[in-house]
Short mmCIF file of C-alpha atoms in Angstrom, two decimals:
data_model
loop_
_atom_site.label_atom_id
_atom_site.label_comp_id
_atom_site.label_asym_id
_atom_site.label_seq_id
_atom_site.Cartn_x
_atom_site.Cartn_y
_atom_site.Cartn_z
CA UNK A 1 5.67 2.30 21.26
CA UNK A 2 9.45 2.63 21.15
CA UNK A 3 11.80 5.63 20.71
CA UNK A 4 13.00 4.17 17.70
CA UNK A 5 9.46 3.28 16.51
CA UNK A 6 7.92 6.62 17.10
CA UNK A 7 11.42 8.31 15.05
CA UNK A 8 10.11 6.27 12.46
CA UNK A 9 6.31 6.89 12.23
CA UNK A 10 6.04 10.01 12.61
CA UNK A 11 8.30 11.14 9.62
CA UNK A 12 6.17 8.38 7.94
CA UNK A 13 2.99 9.58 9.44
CA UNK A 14 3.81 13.06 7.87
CA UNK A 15 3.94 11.56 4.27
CA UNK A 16 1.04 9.60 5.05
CA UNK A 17 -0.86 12.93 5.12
CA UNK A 18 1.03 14.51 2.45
CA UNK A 19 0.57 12.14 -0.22
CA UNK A 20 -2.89 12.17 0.39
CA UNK A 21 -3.22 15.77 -0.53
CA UNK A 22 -0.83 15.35 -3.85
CA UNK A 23 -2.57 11.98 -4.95
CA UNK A 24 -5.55 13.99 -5.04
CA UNK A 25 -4.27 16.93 -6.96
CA UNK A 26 -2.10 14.94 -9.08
CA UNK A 27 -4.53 12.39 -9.97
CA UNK A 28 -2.21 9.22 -9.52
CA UNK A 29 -3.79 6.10 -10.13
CA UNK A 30 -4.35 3.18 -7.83
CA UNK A 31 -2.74 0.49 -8.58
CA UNK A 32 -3.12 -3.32 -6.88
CA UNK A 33 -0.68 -3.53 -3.57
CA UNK A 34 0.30 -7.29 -4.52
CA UNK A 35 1.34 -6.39 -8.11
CA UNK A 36 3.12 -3.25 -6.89
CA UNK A 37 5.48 -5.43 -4.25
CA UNK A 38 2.89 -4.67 -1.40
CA UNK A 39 1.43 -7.71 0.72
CA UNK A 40 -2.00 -7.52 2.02
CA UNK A 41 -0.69 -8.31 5.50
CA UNK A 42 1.41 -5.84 6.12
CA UNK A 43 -1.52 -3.04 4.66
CA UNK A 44 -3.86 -5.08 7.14
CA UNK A 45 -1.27 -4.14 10.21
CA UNK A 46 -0.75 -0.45 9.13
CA UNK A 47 -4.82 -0.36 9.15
CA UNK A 48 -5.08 -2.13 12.11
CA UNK A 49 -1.97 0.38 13.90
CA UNK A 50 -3.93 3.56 13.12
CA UNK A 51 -7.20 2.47 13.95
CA UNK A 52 -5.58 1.52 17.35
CA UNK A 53 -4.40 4.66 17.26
CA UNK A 54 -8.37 6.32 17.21
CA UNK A 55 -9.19 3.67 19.27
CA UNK A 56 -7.32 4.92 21.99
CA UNK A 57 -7.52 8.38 21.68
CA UNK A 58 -4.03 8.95 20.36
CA UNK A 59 -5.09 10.22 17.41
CA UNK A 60 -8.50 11.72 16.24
CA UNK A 61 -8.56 10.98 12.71
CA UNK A 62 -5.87 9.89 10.33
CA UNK A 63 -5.17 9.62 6.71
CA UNK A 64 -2.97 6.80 5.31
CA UNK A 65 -1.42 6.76 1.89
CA UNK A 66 1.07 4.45 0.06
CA UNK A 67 2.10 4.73 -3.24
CA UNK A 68 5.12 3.47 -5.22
CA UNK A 69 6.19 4.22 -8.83
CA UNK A 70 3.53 7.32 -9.16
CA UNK A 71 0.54 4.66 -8.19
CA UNK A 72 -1.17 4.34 -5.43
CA UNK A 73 -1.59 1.28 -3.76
CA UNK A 74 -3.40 2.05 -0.63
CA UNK A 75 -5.31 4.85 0.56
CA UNK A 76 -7.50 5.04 3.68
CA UNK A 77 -9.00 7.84 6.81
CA UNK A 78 -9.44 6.37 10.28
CA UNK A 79 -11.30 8.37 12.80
CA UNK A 80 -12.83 11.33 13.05
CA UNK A 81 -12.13 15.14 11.17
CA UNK A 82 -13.99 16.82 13.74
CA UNK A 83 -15.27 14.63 17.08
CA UNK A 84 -17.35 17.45 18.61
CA UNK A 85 -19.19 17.08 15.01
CA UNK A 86 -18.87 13.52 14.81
CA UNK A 87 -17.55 14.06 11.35
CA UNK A 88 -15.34 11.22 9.84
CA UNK A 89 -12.44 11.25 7.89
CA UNK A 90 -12.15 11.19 4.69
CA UNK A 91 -9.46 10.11 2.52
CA UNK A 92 -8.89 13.41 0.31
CA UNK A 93 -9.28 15.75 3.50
CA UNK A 94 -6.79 18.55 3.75
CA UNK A 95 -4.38 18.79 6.81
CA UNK A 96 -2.81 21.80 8.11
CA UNK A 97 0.93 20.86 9.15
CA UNK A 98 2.57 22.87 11.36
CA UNK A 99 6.44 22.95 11.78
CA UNK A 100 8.00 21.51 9.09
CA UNK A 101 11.13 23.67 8.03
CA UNK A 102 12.99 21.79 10.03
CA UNK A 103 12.59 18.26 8.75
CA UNK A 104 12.47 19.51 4.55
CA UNK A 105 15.28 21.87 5.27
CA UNK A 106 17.30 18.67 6.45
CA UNK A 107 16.01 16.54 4.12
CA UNK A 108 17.04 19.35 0.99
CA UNK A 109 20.46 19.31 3.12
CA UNK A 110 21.25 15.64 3.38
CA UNK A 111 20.44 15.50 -0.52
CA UNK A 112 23.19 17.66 -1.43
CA UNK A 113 25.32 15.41 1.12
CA UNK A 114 24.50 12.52 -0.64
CA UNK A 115 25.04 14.57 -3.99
CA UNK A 116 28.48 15.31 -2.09
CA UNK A 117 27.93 19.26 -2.78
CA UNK A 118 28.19 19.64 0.93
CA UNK A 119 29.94 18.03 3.77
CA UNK A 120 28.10 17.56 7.36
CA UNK A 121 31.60 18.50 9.24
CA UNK A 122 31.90 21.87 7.11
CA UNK A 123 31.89 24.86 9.14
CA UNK A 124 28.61 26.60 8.37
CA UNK A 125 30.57 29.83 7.70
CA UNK A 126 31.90 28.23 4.49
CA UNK A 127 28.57 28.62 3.23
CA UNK A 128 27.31 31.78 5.41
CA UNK A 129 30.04 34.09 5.84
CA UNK A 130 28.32 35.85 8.10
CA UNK A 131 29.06 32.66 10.98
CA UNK A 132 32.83 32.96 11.25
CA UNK A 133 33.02 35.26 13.61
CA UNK A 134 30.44 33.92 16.38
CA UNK A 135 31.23 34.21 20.05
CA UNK A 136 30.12 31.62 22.73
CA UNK A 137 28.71 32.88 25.65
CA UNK A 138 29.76 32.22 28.66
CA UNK A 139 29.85 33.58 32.64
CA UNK A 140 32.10 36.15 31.99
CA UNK A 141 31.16 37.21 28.68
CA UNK A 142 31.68 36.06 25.12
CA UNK A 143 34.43 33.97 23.98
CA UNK A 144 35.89 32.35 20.28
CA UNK A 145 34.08 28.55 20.28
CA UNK A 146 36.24 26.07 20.75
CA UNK A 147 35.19 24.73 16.77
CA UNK A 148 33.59 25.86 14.31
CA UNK A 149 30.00 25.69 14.10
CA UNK A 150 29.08 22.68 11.83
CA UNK A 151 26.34 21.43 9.43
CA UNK A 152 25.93 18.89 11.59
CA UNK A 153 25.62 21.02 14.79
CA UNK A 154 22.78 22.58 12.43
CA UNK A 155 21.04 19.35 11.74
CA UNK A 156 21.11 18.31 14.99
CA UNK A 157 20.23 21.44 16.68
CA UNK A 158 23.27 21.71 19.03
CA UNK A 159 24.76 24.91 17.07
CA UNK A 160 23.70 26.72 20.45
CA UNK A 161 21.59 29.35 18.22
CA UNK A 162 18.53 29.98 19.59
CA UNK A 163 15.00 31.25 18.24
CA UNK A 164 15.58 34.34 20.07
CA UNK A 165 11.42 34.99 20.75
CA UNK A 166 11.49 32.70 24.05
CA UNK A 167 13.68 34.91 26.13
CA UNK A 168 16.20 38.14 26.26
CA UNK A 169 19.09 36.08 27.10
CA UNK A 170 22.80 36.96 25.53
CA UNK A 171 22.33 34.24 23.49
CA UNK A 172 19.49 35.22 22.07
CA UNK A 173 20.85 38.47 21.58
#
């Protein structure tokens, strides 16, 4: 699979497993995929993709959801929940989903973009203070950056902040 294809799938993926949970809880009905806009085909190859997915070992288990205009139109586990218990999938099992700050906090961001509330190339000290008076570090100590830290230095994790729990470096100090 491609860069570009796995960029795609696995924010995809991630709603996959997300609307499961909600479809559940929300109690959206199922509509049929050909009156919704959905072809069979197309269902048959995402089906086909995640079972080839179990198949190889990729994945243990996988749920797949899609749903347009609060129905859902397909809805389907591949694979195993457990494979030391030989337990499959199911299509209302819950998934634990580590990580994901970063993709909804840049997803609430690029909404107020769009919503033109905030600008990718404002400095990030327009809306936290606090970052206008950063220092770069370099060899011989800190130094004023160059630019102003961005929102899209944020977004794109090249601000040069760091988590500061993998190391006592100056930067992370």
């Amino acid at each position: 699979m491609t860069m570009r294809k796995w960029q795609f799938s696995v924010p995809c993926l991630f709603f996959a497993l997300t609307i499961g949970g909600v479809a559940e809880s929300q109690g959206l009905p199922t509509g049929r995929p050909d009156q919704m806009g959905f072809a069979p085909a197309g269902l048959s190859r995402i089906d086909s993709a995640m079972q080839a997915y179990v198949a190889e070992g990729k994945l243990a288990g996988v749920v797949v959801a899609v749903a347009k205009d609060g129905q859902l139109a397909h809805w389907k586990a591949f694979g195993m929940r457990s494979l030391e218990a030989k337990d499959p999938m199911e299509p209302n099992d819950l998934f634990r989903i580590y990580s994901m700050t970063k993709p909804i906090t840049s997803t609430a961001v690029m909404i107020l973009v769009e919503a033109g509330q905030i600008g990718l190339d404002d400095p990030v000290a327009k809306y936290l203070p606090a970052f206008g008076d950063v220092q770069v570090w370099t060899r011989t100590g800190p130094i004023p950056p160059r630019r102003p830290m961005t929102v899209r230095d944020l977004l794109r994790h090249t601000s040069g902040l760091t988590y500061g729990i993998f190391g006592q470096t100056p930067v992370d100090s």
